[in-house]
mmCIF file of C-alpha atoms in Angstrom:
data_model
loop_
_atom_site.group_PDB
_atom_site.id
_atom_site.type_symbol
_atom_site.label_atom_id
_atom_site.label_comp_id
_atom_site.label_asym_id
_atom_site.label_seq_id
_atom_site.Cartn_x
_atom_site.Cartn_y
_atom_site.Cartn_z
ATOM 1 C CA MET A 284 43.193 1.096 -32.718
ATOM 2 C CA GLY A 285 40.514 2.461 -30.360
ATOM 3 C CA ARG A 286 40.276 1.266 -26.744
ATOM 4 C CA ALA A 287 37.572 -1.334 -26.126
ATOM 5 C CA GLY A 288 34.214 0.283 -25.599
ATOM 6 C CA HIS A 289 35.347 3.608 -27.161
ATOM 7 C CA ALA A 290 35.162 5.084 -30.582
ATOM 8 C CA GLY A 291 37.813 3.677 -32.849
ATOM 9 C CA PRO A 292 38.483 4.292 -36.513
ATOM 10 C CA GLY A 293 35.348 3.932 -38.529
ATOM 11 C CA PRO A 294 32.442 5.863 -39.890
ATOM 12 C CA ALA A 295 30.847 8.416 -37.567
ATOM 13 C CA GLY A 296 33.098 7.303 -34.711
ATOM 14 C CA GLU A 297 31.075 4.127 -34.108
ATOM 15 C CA ARG A 298 31.797 2.375 -30.825
ATOM 16 C CA ASP A 299 33.512 -0.988 -30.860
ATOM 17 C CA ALA A 300 31.238 -3.948 -30.353
ATOM 18 C CA VAL A 301 33.128 -5.044 -27.210
ATOM 19 C CA ALA A 302 32.074 -3.197 -24.070
ATOM 20 C CA THR A 303 34.551 -1.844 -21.567
ATOM 21 C CA THR A 304 35.388 -4.376 -18.860
ATOM 22 C CA ILE A 305 36.669 -4.138 -15.336
ATOM 23 C CA LYS A 306 40.072 -5.275 -16.676
ATOM 24 C CA ASP A 307 40.210 -2.229 -18.978
ATOM 25 C CA VAL A 308 39.495 0.094 -16.041
ATOM 26 C CA ALA A 309 42.108 -1.595 -13.846
ATOM 27 C CA ALA A 310 44.771 -1.386 -16.573
ATOM 28 C CA ALA A 311 44.063 2.256 -17.366
ATOM 29 C CA ALA A 312 44.028 3.240 -13.679
ATOM 30 C CA GLY A 313 47.173 1.254 -12.872
ATOM 31 C CA VAL A 314 45.502 -0.830 -10.147
ATOM 32 C CA GLY A 315 44.369 -4.402 -9.714
ATOM 33 C CA ILE A 316 40.956 -5.728 -10.634
ATOM 34 C CA ALA A 317 40.191 -6.342 -6.944
ATOM 35 C CA THR A 318 40.754 -2.633 -6.229
ATOM 36 C CA VAL A 319 38.260 -1.595 -8.931
ATOM 37 C CA SER A 320 35.768 -4.121 -7.530
ATOM 38 C CA ARG A 321 36.142 -2.651 -4.021
ATOM 39 C CA VAL A 322 35.584 0.871 -5.351
ATOM 40 C CA PHE A 323 32.288 -0.046 -7.018
ATOM 41 C CA SER A 324 31.045 -2.402 -4.313
ATOM 42 C CA GLY A 325 31.822 0.082 -1.539
ATOM 43 C CA THR A 326 33.509 -2.646 0.490
ATOM 44 C CA GLY A 327 37.120 -2.988 1.610
ATOM 45 C CA SER A 328 39.790 -0.371 2.099
ATOM 46 C CA VAL A 329 40.692 1.953 -0.795
ATOM 47 C CA SER A 330 42.482 5.286 -0.448
ATOM 48 C CA ALA A 331 40.597 8.406 -1.464
ATOM 49 C CA ALA A 332 43.123 9.206 -4.207
ATOM 50 C CA THR A 333 42.861 5.718 -5.703
ATOM 51 C CA ARG A 334 39.072 5.792 -5.531
ATOM 52 C CA GLU A 335 38.960 9.125 -7.371
ATOM 53 C CA ARG A 336 41.394 7.867 -10.028
ATOM 54 C CA VAL A 337 39.382 4.683 -10.626
ATOM 55 C CA LEU A 338 36.094 6.588 -10.867
ATOM 56 C CA ALA A 339 37.633 9.130 -13.237
ATOM 57 C CA VAL A 340 38.982 6.406 -15.512
ATOM 58 C CA ALA A 341 35.664 4.524 -15.372
ATOM 59 C CA GLY A 342 33.851 7.678 -16.397
ATOM 60 C CA ASP A 343 36.264 8.314 -19.233
ATOM 61 C CA LEU A 344 35.833 4.739 -20.490
ATOM 62 C CA ASP A 345 32.044 4.820 -19.965
ATOM 63 C CA TYR A 346 32.298 1.741 -17.768
ATOM 64 C CA ARG A 347 29.155 0.395 -16.061
ATOM 65 C CA PRO A 348 29.443 -2.349 -13.416
ATOM 66 C CA SER A 349 27.549 -5.500 -14.340
ATOM 67 C CA ALA A 350 24.426 -6.001 -12.253
ATOM 68 C CA VAL A 351 24.376 -9.626 -13.402
ATOM 69 C CA GLY A 352 27.911 -10.154 -12.164
ATOM 70 C CA ARG A 353 27.090 -8.622 -8.804
ATOM 71 C CA SER A 354 24.012 -10.799 -8.412
ATOM 72 C CA LEU A 355 26.011 -13.940 -9.213
ATOM 73 C CA LYS A 356 28.487 -13.082 -6.464
ATOM 74 C CA THR A 357 25.986 -11.978 -3.837
ATOM 75 C CA ARG A 358 23.215 -14.372 -4.918
ATOM 76 C CA ARG A 359 20.842 -11.402 -4.713
ATOM 77 C CA THR A 360 19.302 -9.230 -7.440
ATOM 78 C CA GLY A 361 19.847 -5.977 -5.587
ATOM 79 C CA GLY A 362 16.132 -5.193 -5.975
ATOM 80 C CA LEU A 363 13.005 -5.098 -3.849
ATOM 81 C CA GLY A 364 9.871 -7.113 -4.554
ATOM 82 C CA LEU A 365 6.606 -5.169 -4.200
ATOM 83 C CA ALA A 366 3.187 -6.863 -4.351
ATOM 84 C CA VAL A 367 -0.134 -5.009 -4.107
ATOM 85 C CA PRO A 368 -3.671 -6.198 -4.857
ATOM 86 C CA ASP A 369 -4.354 -3.831 -7.762
ATOM 87 C CA VAL A 370 -2.056 -1.189 -9.256
ATOM 88 C CA SER A 371 -5.074 0.694 -10.649
ATOM 89 C CA ASP A 372 -6.632 1.089 -7.211
ATOM 90 C CA PRO A 373 -6.088 4.725 -6.077
ATOM 91 C CA PHE A 374 -4.827 3.790 -2.609
ATOM 92 C CA CYS A 375 -2.495 1.073 -3.930
ATOM 93 C CA ALA A 376 -1.221 3.431 -6.627
ATOM 94 C CA GLU A 377 -0.197 5.964 -3.983
ATOM 95 C CA VAL A 378 1.534 3.260 -1.932
ATOM 96 C CA VAL A 379 3.462 2.200 -5.055
ATOM 97 C CA ALA A 380 4.419 5.825 -5.724
ATOM 98 C CA GLY A 381 5.816 6.126 -2.203
ATOM 99 C CA VAL A 382 7.840 2.914 -2.550
ATOM 100 C CA LEU A 383 9.274 4.002 -5.898
ATOM 101 C CA GLU A 384 10.187 7.439 -4.575
ATOM 102 C CA CYS A 385 12.061 5.947 -1.633
ATOM 103 C CA ALA A 386 13.723 3.246 -3.750
ATOM 104 C CA ARG A 387 14.959 5.855 -6.201
ATOM 105 C CA SER A 388 16.516 7.870 -3.377
ATOM 106 C CA LEU A 389 18.282 4.737 -2.101
ATOM 107 C CA GLY A 390 19.510 3.603 -5.516
ATOM 108 C CA GLN A 391 17.288 0.524 -5.458
ATOM 109 C CA HIS A 392 15.100 -0.903 -8.203
ATOM 110 C CA VAL A 393 11.669 -2.417 -7.630
ATOM 111 C CA LEU A 394 10.003 -5.529 -9.060
ATOM 112 C CA LEU A 395 6.260 -4.791 -9.019
ATOM 113 C CA ASP A 396 3.399 -7.255 -9.372
ATOM 114 C CA ALA A 397 -0.338 -7.341 -8.588
ATOM 115 C CA THR A 398 -2.059 -10.172 -6.720
ATOM 116 C CA LEU A 399 -5.564 -9.182 -7.883
ATOM 117 C CA GLY A 400 -6.861 -10.483 -4.567
ATOM 118 C CA ASP A 401 -6.221 -14.063 -5.711
ATOM 119 C CA PRO A 402 -4.457 -16.226 -3.075
ATOM 120 C CA ALA A 403 -3.069 -18.577 -5.749
ATOM 121 C CA ARG A 404 -1.629 -15.687 -7.745
ATOM 122 C CA GLU A 405 -0.237 -14.167 -4.547
ATOM 123 C CA ALA A 406 1.550 -17.432 -3.742
ATOM 124 C CA GLU A 407 3.005 -17.538 -7.271
ATOM 125 C CA ILE A 408 4.350 -14.002 -6.903
ATOM 126 C CA ALA A 409 5.914 -14.864 -3.546
ATOM 127 C CA ASP A 410 7.608 -17.901 -5.117
ATOM 128 C CA ARG A 411 8.862 -15.803 -8.040
ATOM 129 C CA PHE A 412 10.353 -13.187 -5.733
ATOM 130 C CA ALA A 413 12.102 -15.977 -3.836
ATOM 131 C CA GLU A 414 13.468 -17.459 -7.063
ATOM 132 C CA GLN A 415 14.721 -14.048 -8.176
ATOM 133 C CA ARG A 416 16.442 -13.662 -4.795
ATOM 134 C CA VAL A 417 15.223 -10.150 -4.116
ATOM 135 C CA ASP A 418 16.953 -8.206 -1.340
ATOM 136 C CA GLY A 419 13.685 -7.378 0.408
ATOM 137 C CA VAL A 420 9.921 -7.745 0.051
ATOM 138 C CA ILE A 421 7.114 -5.237 0.583
ATOM 139 C CA ALA A 422 3.680 -6.851 0.480
ATOM 140 C CA MET A 423 0.100 -5.693 0.849
ATOM 141 C CA PRO A 424 -1.448 -9.088 1.652
ATOM 142 C CA SER A 425 -4.738 -9.852 -0.028
ATOM 143 C CA GLY A 426 -6.525 -11.892 2.608
ATOM 144 C CA VAL A 427 -6.332 -14.702 5.112
ATOM 145 C CA ALA A 428 -3.617 -16.668 3.298
ATOM 146 C CA ASP A 429 -0.067 -15.560 4.034
ATOM 147 C CA PRO A 430 2.493 -16.899 1.530
ATOM 148 C CA TRP A 431 5.106 -14.310 2.521
ATOM 149 C CA THR A 432 6.336 -15.635 5.859
ATOM 150 C CA GLY A 433 9.069 -17.765 4.270
ATOM 151 C CA PHE A 434 11.099 -14.642 3.546
ATOM 152 C CA GLY A 435 11.439 -13.861 7.230
ATOM 153 C CA ARG A 436 12.760 -17.361 7.884
ATOM 154 C CA THR A 437 15.441 -16.985 5.197
ATOM 155 C CA GLY A 438 16.642 -13.628 6.490
ATOM 156 C CA VAL A 439 15.198 -11.563 3.625
ATOM 157 C CA PRO A 440 13.589 -8.407 5.025
ATOM 158 C CA LEU A 441 9.788 -8.629 4.763
ATOM 159 C CA VAL A 442 7.502 -5.671 5.491
ATOM 160 C CA TYR A 443 3.725 -5.546 5.244
ATOM 161 C CA VAL A 444 2.276 -2.241 4.121
ATOM 162 C CA GLY A 445 -1.254 -0.843 4.410
ATOM 163 C CA ARG A 446 -2.676 -4.020 5.896
ATOM 164 C CA VAL A 447 -1.646 -7.314 7.453
ATOM 165 C CA PRO A 448 -2.973 -10.836 6.833
ATOM 166 C CA SER A 449 -6.395 -11.207 8.400
ATOM 167 C CA CYS A 450 -5.346 -14.450 10.056
ATOM 168 C CA ARG A 451 -4.979 -13.959 13.785
ATOM 169 C CA SER A 452 -1.674 -15.845 13.726
ATOM 170 C CA TRP A 453 0.067 -12.735 12.363
ATOM 171 C CA ALA A 454 0.205 -11.208 15.872
ATOM 172 C CA GLY A 455 2.931 -8.732 14.949
ATOM 173 C CA LYS A 456 5.433 -11.394 13.904
ATOM 174 C CA VAL A 457 6.350 -9.486 10.734
ATOM 175 C CA PRO A 458 7.131 -5.743 10.593
ATOM 176 C CA ALA A 459 4.291 -3.659 9.190
ATOM 177 C CA VAL A 460 3.709 -0.027 8.282
ATOM 178 C CA LEU A 461 0.045 0.781 8.761
ATOM 179 C CA ALA A 462 -2.296 3.720 8.941
ATOM 180 C CA ASP A 463 -3.892 4.149 12.362
ATOM 181 C CA ASP A 464 -7.234 2.866 11.079
ATOM 182 C CA ALA A 465 -8.668 2.424 14.556
ATOM 183 C CA ALA A 466 -8.188 6.116 15.324
ATOM 184 C CA GLY A 467 -9.612 7.083 11.933
ATOM 185 C CA ILE A 468 -12.761 4.989 12.365
ATOM 186 C CA ARG A 469 -13.159 6.250 15.920
ATOM 187 C CA SER A 470 -13.000 9.886 14.817
ATOM 188 C CA ALA A 471 -15.571 9.279 12.060
ATOM 189 C CA ALA A 472 -17.940 7.405 14.391
ATOM 190 C CA GLU A 473 -17.647 10.097 17.057
ATOM 191 C CA TYR A 474 -18.372 12.758 14.452
ATOM 192 C CA LEU A 475 -21.527 11.000 13.241
ATOM 193 C CA VAL A 476 -22.775 10.339 16.769
ATOM 194 C CA GLY A 477 -22.077 13.997 17.598
ATOM 195 C CA LEU A 478 -24.420 14.943 14.738
ATOM 196 C CA GLY A 479 -27.177 12.968 16.422
ATOM 197 C CA HIS A 480 -26.959 9.727 14.418
ATOM 198 C CA ARG A 481 -27.827 6.541 16.260
ATOM 199 C CA ARG A 482 -28.686 4.195 13.359
ATOM 200 C CA ILE A 483 -25.291 4.095 11.672
ATOM 201 C CA GLY A 484 -24.559 1.422 9.114
ATOM 202 C CA PHE A 485 -21.063 -0.002 8.802
ATOM 203 C CA LEU A 486 -20.561 -0.927 5.170
ATOM 204 C CA GLY A 487 -17.791 -3.211 3.941
ATOM 205 C CA ALA A 488 -17.024 -5.325 6.993
ATOM 206 C CA PRO A 489 -15.058 -8.484 6.143
ATOM 207 C CA ALA A 490 -17.050 -11.121 4.277
ATOM 208 C CA PRO A 491 -18.869 -13.828 6.262
ATOM 209 C CA GLY A 492 -16.570 -16.525 7.568
ATOM 210 C CA THR A 493 -13.598 -14.198 8.058
ATOM 211 C CA PRO A 494 -12.643 -12.604 11.368
ATOM 212 C CA PRO A 495 -13.441 -8.922 12.044
ATOM 213 C CA ASP A 496 -10.699 -6.549 10.983
ATOM 214 C CA VAL A 497 -9.284 -3.516 12.764
ATOM 215 C CA ARG A 498 -11.902 -1.198 11.281
ATOM 216 C CA GLU A 499 -14.909 -3.267 12.295
ATOM 217 C CA ASP A 500 -13.479 -3.750 15.784
ATOM 218 C CA ALA A 501 -12.855 0.001 16.058
ATOM 219 C CA PHE A 502 -16.400 0.822 14.888
ATOM 220 C CA ARG A 503 -17.918 -1.461 17.504
ATOM 221 C CA ALA A 504 -15.636 -0.143 20.253
ATOM 222 C CA ALA A 505 -16.338 3.493 19.345
ATOM 223 C CA LEU A 506 -20.116 3.055 19.463
ATOM 224 C CA ALA A 507 -19.890 1.125 22.723
ATOM 225 C CA ALA A 508 -17.774 3.893 24.280
ATOM 226 C CA LEU A 509 -20.369 6.442 23.181
ATOM 227 C CA GLY A 510 -23.254 4.439 24.600
ATOM 228 C CA VAL A 511 -24.747 3.609 21.200
ATOM 229 C CA PRO A 512 -25.805 -0.044 20.814
ATOM 230 C CA VAL A 513 -24.408 -1.864 17.798
ATOM 231 C CA ASP A 514 -27.279 -3.096 15.643
ATOM 232 C CA GLU A 515 -25.956 -6.259 13.950
ATOM 233 C CA ASP A 516 -28.399 -5.774 11.091
ATOM 234 C CA LEU A 517 -26.573 -2.525 10.248
ATOM 235 C CA VAL A 518 -23.192 -4.239 9.789
ATOM 236 C CA ALA A 519 -23.050 -5.057 6.069
ATOM 237 C CA ARG A 520 -20.374 -7.490 4.929
ATOM 238 C CA ALA A 521 -18.719 -7.545 1.528
ATOM 239 C CA ARG A 522 -15.721 -8.865 -0.342
ATOM 240 C CA PRO A 523 -13.255 -6.221 -1.596
ATOM 241 C CA THR A 524 -14.850 -5.905 -5.045
ATOM 242 C CA ARG A 525 -17.152 -3.308 -6.594
ATOM 243 C CA ASP A 526 -19.942 -5.809 -7.249
ATOM 244 C CA SER A 527 -19.882 -7.152 -3.706
ATOM 245 C CA ALA A 528 -19.761 -3.660 -2.207
ATOM 246 C CA TYR A 529 -22.690 -2.538 -4.358
ATOM 247 C CA ALA A 530 -24.779 -5.569 -3.379
ATOM 248 C CA ALA A 531 -24.034 -4.969 0.314
ATOM 249 C CA ALA A 532 -24.932 -1.263 0.077
ATOM 250 C CA ALA A 533 -28.171 -1.952 -1.804
ATOM 251 C CA GLY A 534 -29.202 -4.627 0.662
ATOM 252 C CA LEU A 535 -28.460 -2.409 3.653
ATOM 253 C CA MET A 536 -30.304 0.688 2.396
ATOM 254 C CA GLN A 537 -33.326 -1.205 1.115
ATOM 255 C CA ARG A 538 -33.577 -3.339 4.239
ATOM 256 C CA ARG A 539 -33.280 -0.480 6.726
ATOM 257 C CA ALA A 540 -35.344 2.554 5.821
ATOM 258 C CA ASP A 541 -34.568 3.973 9.277
ATOM 259 C CA LEU A 542 -30.841 4.193 8.478
ATOM 260 C CA THR A 543 -29.545 7.766 8.904
ATOM 261 C CA ALA A 544 -25.801 7.401 8.298
ATOM 262 C CA VAL A 545 -23.316 5.064 6.618
ATOM 263 C CA LEU A 546 -19.663 4.693 7.508
ATOM 264 C CA ALA A 547 -17.935 2.868 4.658
ATOM 265 C CA SER A 548 -14.787 0.929 5.536
ATOM 266 C CA GLY A 549 -13.034 1.852 2.272
ATOM 267 C CA HIS A 550 -13.440 3.732 -0.983
ATOM 268 C CA LEU A 551 -15.121 0.832 -2.822
ATOM 269 C CA PRO A 552 -18.003 0.565 -0.314
ATOM 270 C CA GLY A 553 -18.005 4.373 -0.151
ATOM 271 C CA GLU A 554 -18.506 4.549 -3.910
ATOM 272 C CA ALA A 555 -21.263 1.930 -3.639
ATOM 273 C CA ALA A 556 -23.031 3.912 -0.906
ATOM 274 C CA VAL A 557 -23.085 7.031 -3.086
ATOM 275 C CA LEU A 558 -24.419 5.128 -6.113
ATOM 276 C CA VAL A 559 -27.159 3.304 -4.202
ATOM 277 C CA ALA A 560 -28.255 6.448 -2.365
ATOM 278 C CA ARG A 561 -28.607 8.188 -5.725
ATOM 279 C CA GLU A 562 -30.589 5.296 -7.207
ATOM 280 C CA LEU A 563 -32.925 5.226 -4.204
ATOM 281 C CA ASP A 564 -33.415 9.009 -4.446
ATOM 282 C CA LEU A 565 -31.959 9.572 -0.981
ATOM 283 C CA ARG A 566 -30.708 13.098 -0.431
ATOM 284 C CA VAL A 567 -27.178 13.361 0.963
ATOM 285 C CA PRO A 568 -26.916 14.512 3.722
ATOM 286 C CA ALA A 569 -30.570 15.501 4.319
ATOM 287 C CA ASP A 570 -31.787 11.874 4.300
ATOM 288 C CA LEU A 571 -28.522 9.992 4.689
ATOM 289 C CA SER A 572 -25.034 11.030 5.806
ATOM 290 C CA ILE A 573 -22.093 9.197 4.223
ATOM 291 C CA ALA A 574 -18.488 9.014 5.408
ATOM 292 C CA MET A 575 -15.766 6.663 4.247
ATOM 293 C CA VAL A 576 -12.200 5.544 4.805
ATOM 294 C CA ASP A 577 -9.664 6.731 2.173
ATOM 295 C CA ASP A 578 -9.660 10.300 0.952
ATOM 296 C CA ILE A 579 -9.109 9.563 -2.724
ATOM 297 C CA ALA A 580 -9.441 12.156 -5.491
ATOM 298 C CA TRP A 581 -13.099 11.617 -6.382
ATOM 299 C CA ALA A 582 -14.223 12.103 -2.755
ATOM 300 C CA GLU A 583 -13.680 15.837 -3.049
ATOM 301 C CA LEU A 584 -15.348 15.941 -6.480
ATOM 302 C CA ALA A 585 -18.528 14.106 -5.422
ATOM 303 C CA ASP A 586 -21.767 16.057 -5.018
ATOM 304 C CA PRO A 587 -21.746 16.792 -2.152
ATOM 305 C CA PRO A 588 -18.039 16.227 -1.410
ATOM 306 C CA LEU A 589 -17.528 13.231 0.854
ATOM 307 C CA THR A 590 -16.337 13.291 4.429
ATOM 308 C CA ALA A 591 -13.389 10.888 4.511
ATOM 309 C CA VAL A 592 -10.654 9.476 6.715
ATOM 310 C CA ASN A 593 -7.351 10.295 5.039
ATOM 311 C CA ARG A 594 -4.795 7.474 5.196
ATOM 312 C CA PRO A 595 -1.283 8.611 4.165
ATOM 313 C CA ALA A 596 -0.778 6.043 1.404
ATOM 314 C CA ARG A 597 2.366 7.568 -0.119
ATOM 315 C CA ASP A 598 4.014 7.908 3.285
ATOM 316 C CA LEU A 599 3.127 4.292 4.068
ATOM 317 C CA GLY A 600 4.911 3.133 0.925
ATOM 318 C CA TYR A 601 7.946 5.324 1.557
ATOM 319 C CA ARG A 602 8.390 4.140 5.140
ATOM 320 C CA ALA A 603 7.900 0.464 4.231
ATOM 321 C CA CYS A 604 10.553 0.772 1.533
ATOM 322 C CA GLU A 605 12.983 2.317 4.020
ATOM 323 C CA LEU A 606 12.533 -0.619 6.387
ATOM 324 C CA ALA A 607 12.891 -3.250 3.667
ATOM 325 C CA ALA A 608 15.803 -1.621 1.804
ATOM 326 C CA ARG A 609 17.874 -0.914 4.888
ATOM 327 C CA GLY A 610 17.337 -4.345 6.366
ATOM 328 C CA THR A 611 15.642 -2.979 9.491
ATOM 329 C CA ALA A 612 13.127 -5.804 9.232
ATOM 330 C CA ARG A 613 15.856 -8.373 9.935
ATOM 331 C CA ARG A 614 16.128 -7.211 13.516
ATOM 332 C CA GLY A 615 12.556 -8.288 14.242
ATOM 333 C CA PRO A 616 9.421 -6.217 14.757
ATOM 334 C CA ALA A 617 8.859 -3.961 17.724
ATOM 335 C CA GLY A 618 5.181 -3.662 16.806
ATOM 336 C CA PRO A 619 3.726 -2.104 13.663
ATOM 337 C CA VAL A 620 4.677 1.419 12.643
ATOM 338 C CA LEU A 621 1.432 3.411 12.808
ATOM 339 C CA LEU A 622 1.081 6.582 10.759
ATOM 340 C CA PRO A 623 -1.653 9.042 11.789
ATOM 341 C CA THR A 624 -4.943 9.400 9.939
ATOM 342 C CA GLU A 625 -7.047 12.535 9.615
ATOM 343 C CA LEU A 626 -10.802 13.052 9.343
ATOM 344 C CA ILE A 627 -11.560 15.419 6.469
ATOM 345 C CA VAL A 628 -15.025 16.897 7.083
ATOM 346 C CA ARG A 629 -17.013 17.824 3.975
ATOM 347 C CA GLY A 630 -20.620 18.278 2.951
ATOM 348 C CA SER A 631 -21.794 14.655 2.885
ATOM 349 C CA CYS A 632 -22.577 14.558 6.609
ATOM 350 C CA GLY A 633 -25.247 16.522 8.413
ATOM 351 C CA PRO A 634 -27.557 16.313 11.458
ATOM 352 C CA ALA A 635 -29.556 13.123 11.789
ATOM 353 C CA PRO A 636 -32.983 13.559 10.154
ATOM 354 C CA SER A 637 -36.078 12.891 12.196
ATOM 355 C CA ARG A 638 -38.533 10.211 11.109
ATOM 356 C CA ARG A 639 -40.977 12.997 10.273
ATOM 357 C CA ASP A 640 -38.458 14.687 7.967
ATOM 358 C CA ARG A 641 -37.810 11.484 6.069
ATOM 359 C CA ALA A 642 -41.496 10.645 5.835
ATOM 360 C CA ARG A 643 -42.193 14.120 4.423
ATOM 361 C CA HIS A 644 -39.578 13.576 1.702
#
């Protein structure tokens, strides 16, 4: 009669219905069940010869350790929870790709969900990850609310990626892997001022009632350092949606005919700036220069191609996964990990037009 889990007598060598168990491996290898368990868990002392014999027998019997059994013993799933606002968003998609690449290299699996920018949905996902007892959490928080902090209190590694909660109480209490947005905004603002622009709109600042974020603070600081007054009427606020970004861009460009440049705080307001400029028959960059944060694929394909601050989304995801999977986050943050940004100069920015030039057009 065939060994359990292997082809026995029967048509076409069909496998027996009963799968190979750890007892079968132990019996065939001439060792105890505890020894087989130590080999596959990587814990405890096992001689090299015994380990090789157990693995050889397991391979011959096509034995696979039970993930369910391991999770019952450890009370963990052995996976990482990953939450992003929108998996279809180009920046989020690259972050996810980086996390998956790292997880694959570490032998981890990932539970992925999207918050859709909804605080209630985000809280539900956090609760679900807690119920599933994930080994670590990587979160791109969606706003002011922060339902993730409970993981840190229970010893589960928690890492923010790409952004942190906009509440000031965060204050570096949770490890984070971030792009150096301040440096990116500063380089873009300096570039526009160097081209002679003084009436620069900042499009996509946090919506009214929420505190300024790193990008708005950096924009204000950069202009102040360059001796350019910040015109509050040129700071256009929007929620992180296409409709809100479009409304903010339309309001800004229609309200301020003297505007010569727009620095968009992300690719959604950047897209809105391009659309509204086209609808208002503004020539880019002759009438209006446009630069944005996030060098996503369509930026290079726009006409003209857009100047953009490149944030290394895939690297952000990879590094955050390393921290969460290896438990580095348990040791407490030593400040956020900042990855460098780069200003990619393209044809959407040019010298500031004079009032006469714009009037002639």
